[in-house]
Amino acid sequence: MNHWPSLALWAPIGRGMRAPALRLAPALSLVLCFTLFFTLASGAGSAAMAQGLSALKDHDIDQPIEWSADRSEILGREDVALLIGNVKVDQGSLNLTSDRMHVFFKSIDGQNTPEMERLDVTGNVKITSPSEVATAEWGVYDIPNRTITLGGGVVLLRGETRLAGERLLIDLVSGVTKLDGENQPGDDSGARVRGRFVLPERGSERGNEGENKPGPEPQKDGASR
C-alpha cells in the first residue's frame, strides 16, 4: 500500500517519468519569442535578447512543490487528490493560483511515496513568474514534459505588453512562449492573436536632433565649383 504525501506538505518530484505530450494546433500558433518586437521597438539587440524569453527558462522541476487550499479530498482513485478553494502552488520562482486543482500521482517501483506527475487547475487560473503574469480559465502543469498549458480567455502580460489568445504553452526548458489565437464573434477570418505592444519613449534631444543646426554657408563669387 502506498503512503501518499500529506496535502499540507510539499512532495518531491522525480525525473524519468513519461506522460503524453500536450500539442497545440500548429496552423493557429504564434511563437512569441518577443525578441523581434523588442528589437524593433528599442533598436537594442542585447537588451532585447535579455527580455526575449520567459524567466521560467530552465525551470528546475525537481524543486519542492508547496501547496495550500481551503479543502482537500482523496478521490476514489488513490492516485488523484483534489484541492478546493483558494488553491496556491509555489515551486521556486513559479507561482500558481486557482479555484480548484486535481493532483495526479504516479507510483515508482521501490518507493513508498509516489511522485506528482500533473497538476490540472480550473477557475481563475493565474501563473506568475519574474517576467510575466498569465491568466486563464484552466491550466495543466505537465511536470515530466516540463510544460505549462493555459486555456480559455488567456491574457499574457509582460511589463506593459499585453497579448490575448485562446491557448498558451510555456516551455520550461527553452523559455519559449507559444500562443494560439481565438475566434472573435462575427469575424470569419479565423482564430487570431490580439495584443498591444508599448514602444519606449524616445528622448526629446534625439527626436529634435538636427532641427537647429545651421544650414550650409552660401558660396562666395569666384569659389570653385
mmCIF file of C-alpha atoms in Angstrom:
data_model
loop_
_atom_site.group_PDB
_atom_site.id
_atom_site.type_symbol
_atom_site.label_atom_id
_atom_site.label_comp_id
_atom_site.label_asym_id
_atom_site.label_seq_id
_atom_site.Cartn_x
_atom_site.Cartn_y
_atom_site.Cartn_z
ATOM 1 C CA MET A 1 0.000 0.000 0.000
ATOM 2 C CA ASN A 2 1.355 3.407 -0.969
ATOM 3 C CA HIS A 3 1.701 6.215 1.537
ATOM 4 C CA TRP A 4 0.534 9.347 -0.231
ATOM 5 C CA PRO A 5 2.155 12.652 0.730
ATOM 6 C CA SER A 6 0.152 14.906 3.009
ATOM 7 C CA LEU A 7 -1.642 17.694 1.155
ATOM 8 C CA ALA A 8 -0.444 20.159 3.775
ATOM 9 C CA LEU A 9 3.208 19.457 2.955
ATOM 10 C CA TRP A 10 5.321 19.534 -0.173
ATOM 11 C CA ALA A 11 6.034 16.417 -2.152
ATOM 12 C CA PRO A 12 9.288 15.856 -4.058
ATOM 13 C CA ILE A 13 9.226 15.378 -7.803
ATOM 14 C CA GLY A 14 11.394 12.894 -9.636
ATOM 15 C CA ARG A 15 12.602 12.559 -13.177
ATOM 16 C CA GLY A 16 12.317 9.649 -15.557
ATOM 17 C CA MET A 17 8.522 9.846 -15.903
ATOM 18 C CA ARG A 18 6.781 9.946 -19.254
ATOM 19 C CA ALA A 19 3.368 11.401 -19.966
ATOM 20 C CA PRO A 20 1.526 12.190 -23.213
ATOM 21 C CA ALA A 21 2.776 15.462 -24.615
ATOM 22 C CA LEU A 22 0.289 18.313 -24.939
ATOM 23 C CA ARG A 23 0.069 19.602 -28.504
ATOM 24 C CA LEU A 24 -1.304 22.834 -29.901
ATOM 25 C CA ALA A 25 -2.852 23.385 -33.322
ATOM 26 C CA PRO A 26 0.178 24.372 -35.441
ATOM 27 C CA ALA A 27 -1.832 26.308 -38.014
ATOM 28 C CA LEU A 28 -3.066 28.752 -35.391
ATOM 29 C CA SER A 29 0.085 29.018 -33.316
ATOM 30 C CA LEU A 30 2.217 32.096 -32.879
ATOM 31 C CA VAL A 31 5.668 31.735 -31.346
ATOM 32 C CA LEU A 32 6.146 34.672 -29.049
ATOM 33 C CA CYS A 33 9.866 34.966 -28.580
ATOM 34 C CA PHE A 34 9.365 38.746 -28.241
ATOM 35 C CA THR A 35 12.956 39.352 -29.334
ATOM 36 C CA LEU A 36 11.841 40.760 -32.675
ATOM 37 C CA PHE A 37 9.347 43.109 -31.060
ATOM 38 C CA PHE A 38 11.774 44.499 -28.528
ATOM 39 C CA THR A 39 14.484 44.840 -31.170
ATOM 40 C CA LEU A 40 12.208 46.816 -33.487
ATOM 41 C CA ALA A 41 10.964 48.967 -30.643
ATOM 42 C CA SER A 42 14.228 49.844 -28.963
ATOM 43 C CA GLY A 43 16.913 49.092 -31.510
ATOM 44 C CA ALA A 44 18.942 47.485 -28.714
ATOM 45 C CA GLY A 45 19.700 43.886 -29.631
ATOM 46 C CA SER A 46 21.397 42.899 -26.376
ATOM 47 C CA ALA A 47 18.564 44.278 -24.243
ATOM 48 C CA ALA A 48 16.048 42.579 -26.497
ATOM 49 C CA MET A 49 17.709 39.203 -26.107
ATOM 50 C CA ALA A 50 17.686 39.588 -22.320
ATOM 51 C CA GLN A 51 13.928 40.193 -22.347
ATOM 52 C CA GLY A 52 13.066 37.749 -25.112
ATOM 53 C CA LEU A 53 12.344 34.554 -23.177
ATOM 54 C CA SER A 54 10.355 33.658 -20.101
ATOM 55 C CA ALA A 55 12.132 33.777 -16.758
ATOM 56 C CA LEU A 56 10.908 30.188 -16.352
ATOM 57 C CA LYS A 57 13.543 29.048 -18.872
ATOM 58 C CA ASP A 58 15.447 26.072 -17.401
ATOM 59 C CA HIS A 59 12.959 25.931 -14.522
ATOM 60 C CA ASP A 60 14.022 23.223 -12.068
ATOM 61 C CA ILE A 61 11.081 20.815 -11.797
ATOM 62 C CA ASP A 62 12.876 18.918 -9.021
ATOM 63 C CA GLN A 63 12.326 21.766 -6.573
ATOM 64 C CA PRO A 64 9.775 21.071 -3.830
ATOM 65 C CA ILE A 65 6.188 21.985 -4.646
ATOM 66 C CA GLU A 66 4.412 23.700 -1.758
ATOM 67 C CA TRP A 67 0.646 23.927 -1.909
ATOM 68 C CA SER A 68 -2.294 25.049 0.158
ATOM 69 C CA ALA A 69 -6.094 25.180 -0.204
ATOM 70 C CA ASP A 70 -9.266 25.574 1.834
ATOM 71 C CA ARG A 71 -10.145 21.895 1.496
ATOM 72 C CA SER A 72 -8.639 18.666 0.166
ATOM 73 C CA GLU A 73 -10.152 15.356 -0.886
ATOM 74 C CA ILE A 74 -8.757 11.989 -1.901
ATOM 75 C CA LEU A 75 -10.956 10.746 -4.718
ATOM 76 C CA GLY A 76 -11.974 7.148 -5.417
ATOM 77 C CA ARG A 77 -8.604 6.584 -7.028
ATOM 78 C CA GLU A 78 -5.626 6.681 -4.718
ATOM 79 C CA ASP A 79 -3.516 8.381 -7.367
ATOM 80 C CA VAL A 80 -5.649 11.537 -7.585
ATOM 81 C CA ALA A 81 -6.201 14.271 -4.995
ATOM 82 C CA LEU A 82 -8.493 17.294 -5.234
ATOM 83 C CA LEU A 83 -7.782 20.703 -3.729
ATOM 84 C CA ILE A 84 -10.680 23.163 -3.487
ATOM 85 C CA GLY A 85 -10.810 26.868 -2.677
ATOM 86 C CA ASN A 86 -8.014 29.454 -2.815
ATOM 87 C CA VAL A 87 -5.543 26.963 -4.226
ATOM 88 C CA LYS A 88 -1.965 28.185 -4.177
ATOM 89 C CA VAL A 89 1.109 26.414 -5.570
ATOM 90 C CA ASP A 90 4.723 27.570 -5.263
ATOM 91 C CA GLN A 91 7.778 25.985 -6.858
ATOM 92 C CA GLY A 92 10.809 28.233 -6.852
ATOM 93 C CA SER A 93 10.031 31.303 -8.979
ATOM 94 C CA LEU A 94 6.838 29.704 -10.344
ATOM 95 C CA ASN A 95 3.597 30.671 -8.594
ATOM 96 C CA LEU A 96 0.144 29.356 -9.496
ATOM 97 C CA THR A 97 -3.289 30.120 -8.064
ATOM 98 C CA SER A 98 -6.747 28.775 -8.948
ATOM 99 C CA ASP A 99 -10.132 27.781 -7.534
ATOM 100 C CA ARG A 100 -9.623 24.012 -7.898
ATOM 101 C CA MET A 101 -6.755 21.650 -8.614
ATOM 102 C CA HIS A 102 -6.515 17.930 -9.359
ATOM 103 C CA VAL A 103 -3.159 16.425 -8.421
ATOM 104 C CA PHE A 104 -2.162 13.273 -10.297
ATOM 105 C CA PHE A 105 0.430 10.971 -8.748
ATOM 106 C CA LYS A 106 2.500 8.153 -10.197
ATOM 107 C CA SER A 107 3.831 5.186 -8.253
ATOM 108 C CA ILE A 108 7.529 4.468 -8.631
ATOM 109 C CA ASP A 109 8.867 0.956 -8.104
ATOM 110 C CA GLY A 110 10.826 0.704 -4.882
ATOM 111 C CA GLN A 111 9.419 3.940 -3.441
ATOM 112 C CA ASN A 112 6.738 4.169 -0.776
ATOM 113 C CA THR A 113 5.904 7.760 -1.665
ATOM 114 C CA PRO A 114 4.502 8.431 -5.152
ATOM 115 C CA GLU A 115 5.573 11.379 -7.241
ATOM 116 C CA MET A 116 3.447 14.137 -8.693
ATOM 117 C CA GLU A 117 3.002 13.829 -12.428
ATOM 118 C CA ARG A 118 0.482 16.510 -13.372
ATOM 119 C CA LEU A 119 -1.438 19.425 -11.884
ATOM 120 C CA ASP A 120 -4.790 20.297 -13.503
ATOM 121 C CA VAL A 121 -6.219 23.637 -12.372
ATOM 122 C CA THR A 122 -9.542 25.331 -13.151
ATOM 123 C CA GLY A 123 -11.231 28.611 -12.274
ATOM 124 C CA ASN A 124 -9.453 31.986 -12.073
ATOM 125 C CA VAL A 125 -6.132 30.444 -13.036
ATOM 126 C CA LYS A 126 -3.106 32.697 -12.669
ATOM 127 C CA ILE A 127 0.559 31.946 -13.359
ATOM 128 C CA THR A 128 3.176 34.375 -12.073
ATOM 129 C CA SER A 129 6.926 34.419 -12.730
ATOM 130 C CA PRO A 130 9.568 37.161 -12.517
ATOM 131 C CA SER A 131 8.973 38.038 -16.194
ATOM 132 C CA GLU A 132 5.244 37.585 -16.810
ATOM 133 C CA VAL A 133 1.730 37.138 -15.482
ATOM 134 C CA ALA A 134 -0.759 34.926 -17.334
ATOM 135 C CA THR A 135 -4.435 34.357 -16.554
ATOM 136 C CA ALA A 136 -6.862 31.802 -17.988
ATOM 137 C CA GLU A 137 -9.861 29.590 -17.254
ATOM 138 C CA TRP A 138 -7.869 26.354 -16.938
ATOM 139 C CA GLY A 139 -4.300 25.114 -16.876
ATOM 140 C CA VAL A 140 -2.149 21.969 -16.918
ATOM 141 C CA TYR A 141 1.332 21.705 -15.425
ATOM 142 C CA ASP A 142 2.818 18.639 -17.134
ATOM 143 C CA ILE A 143 5.773 18.012 -14.849
ATOM 144 C CA PRO A 144 7.752 15.277 -16.678
ATOM 145 C CA ASN A 145 7.347 17.031 -20.039
ATOM 146 C CA ARG A 146 8.272 20.388 -18.488
ATOM 147 C CA THR A 147 5.409 22.385 -19.974
ATOM 148 C CA ILE A 148 2.610 24.586 -18.696
ATOM 149 C CA THR A 149 -0.520 24.962 -20.826
ATOM 150 C CA LEU A 150 -3.231 27.547 -20.144
ATOM 151 C CA GLY A 151 -6.546 27.773 -21.972
ATOM 152 C CA GLY A 152 -9.732 29.800 -22.195
ATOM 153 C CA GLY A 153 -9.527 33.577 -22.470
ATOM 154 C CA VAL A 154 -5.768 33.673 -21.972
ATOM 155 C CA VAL A 155 -4.175 37.040 -21.207
ATOM 156 C CA LEU A 156 -0.380 37.305 -21.059
ATOM 157 C CA LEU A 157 1.304 40.372 -19.552
ATOM 158 C CA ARG A 158 4.997 41.188 -19.814
ATOM 159 C CA GLY A 159 5.658 44.637 -18.493
ATOM 160 C CA GLU A 160 3.331 46.921 -20.462
ATOM 161 C CA THR A 161 2.982 44.422 -23.304
ATOM 162 C CA ARG A 162 -0.360 42.620 -23.365
ATOM 163 C CA LEU A 163 -1.335 39.617 -25.508
ATOM 164 C CA ALA A 164 -4.613 37.704 -25.610
ATOM 165 C CA GLY A 165 -5.452 34.336 -27.149
ATOM 166 C CA GLU A 166 -7.169 31.024 -26.556
ATOM 167 C CA ARG A 167 -4.326 28.718 -25.523
ATOM 168 C CA LEU A 168 -0.841 29.378 -24.169
ATOM 169 C CA LEU A 169 2.095 26.975 -23.937
ATOM 170 C CA ILE A 170 5.198 27.760 -21.872
ATOM 171 C CA ASP A 171 8.225 25.533 -22.478
ATOM 172 C CA LEU A 172 10.108 25.350 -19.180
ATOM 173 C CA VAL A 173 13.278 24.161 -20.944
ATOM 174 C CA SER A 174 13.647 26.729 -23.732
ATOM 175 C CA GLY A 175 11.571 29.515 -22.184
ATOM 176 C CA VAL A 176 9.698 29.953 -25.481
ATOM 177 C CA THR A 177 6.060 31.014 -25.146
ATOM 178 C CA LYS A 178 3.505 29.911 -27.746
ATOM 179 C CA LEU A 179 0.033 31.429 -28.034
ATOM 180 C CA ASP A 180 -2.938 30.204 -30.095
ATOM 181 C CA GLY A 181 -5.491 32.678 -31.424
ATOM 182 C CA GLU A 182 -9.142 32.928 -30.504
ATOM 183 C CA ASN A 183 -12.217 33.335 -32.688
ATOM 184 C CA GLN A 184 -13.965 36.690 -32.428
ATOM 185 C CA PRO A 185 -17.769 36.970 -32.728
ATOM 186 C CA GLY A 186 -18.735 37.962 -36.257
ATOM 187 C CA ASP A 187 -15.177 37.530 -37.544
ATOM 188 C CA ASP A 188 -14.869 34.897 -40.280
ATOM 189 C CA SER A 189 -11.128 35.348 -40.729
ATOM 190 C CA GLY A 190 -10.295 32.548 -38.295
ATOM 191 C CA ALA A 191 -8.632 32.462 -34.891
ATOM 192 C CA ARG A 192 -6.430 35.436 -34.164
ATOM 193 C CA VAL A 193 -3.961 36.522 -31.507
ATOM 194 C CA ARG A 194 -4.533 40.048 -30.217
ATOM 195 C CA GLY A 195 -2.086 42.253 -28.396
ATOM 196 C CA ARG A 196 -0.693 45.651 -27.552
ATOM 197 C CA PHE A 197 2.997 46.493 -27.651
ATOM 198 C CA VAL A 198 4.116 49.646 -25.856
ATOM 199 C CA LEU A 199 7.067 51.286 -27.566
ATOM 200 C CA PRO A 200 9.678 53.032 -25.405
ATOM 201 C CA GLU A 201 9.655 56.822 -25.467
ATOM 202 C CA ARG A 202 12.485 58.363 -27.393
ATOM 203 C CA GLY A 203 14.381 61.280 -25.850
ATOM 204 C CA SER A 204 13.388 64.733 -26.991
ATOM 205 C CA GLU A 205 17.002 65.573 -27.768
ATOM 206 C CA ARG A 206 17.280 62.632 -30.116
ATOM 207 C CA GLY A 207 13.937 63.433 -31.696
ATOM 208 C CA ASN A 208 14.942 67.059 -32.328
ATOM 209 C CA GLU A 209 18.427 66.218 -33.460
ATOM 210 C CA GLY A 210 19.401 68.292 -36.445
ATOM 211 C CA GLU A 211 16.460 70.700 -36.229
ATOM 212 C CA ASN A 212 18.509 73.673 -35.004
ATOM 213 C CA LYS A 213 21.682 73.023 -36.975
ATOM 214 C CA PRO A 214 22.676 75.934 -39.257
ATOM 215 C CA GLY A 215 22.468 75.277 -42.973
ATOM 216 C CA PRO A 216 25.496 75.304 -45.284
ATOM 217 C CA GLU A 217 27.106 78.692 -45.889
ATOM 218 C CA PRO A 218 26.446 80.182 -49.336
ATOM 219 C CA GLN A 219 29.408 80.043 -51.675
ATOM 220 C CA LYS A 220 31.134 83.303 -52.478
ATOM 221 C CA ASP A 221 31.533 84.558 -56.016
ATOM 222 C CA GLY A 222 34.532 83.045 -57.694
ATOM 223 C CA ALA A 223 34.617 79.997 -55.442
ATOM 224 C CA SER A 224 35.474 76.781 -57.189
ATOM 225 C CA ARG A 225 32.538 74.540 -58.044
#
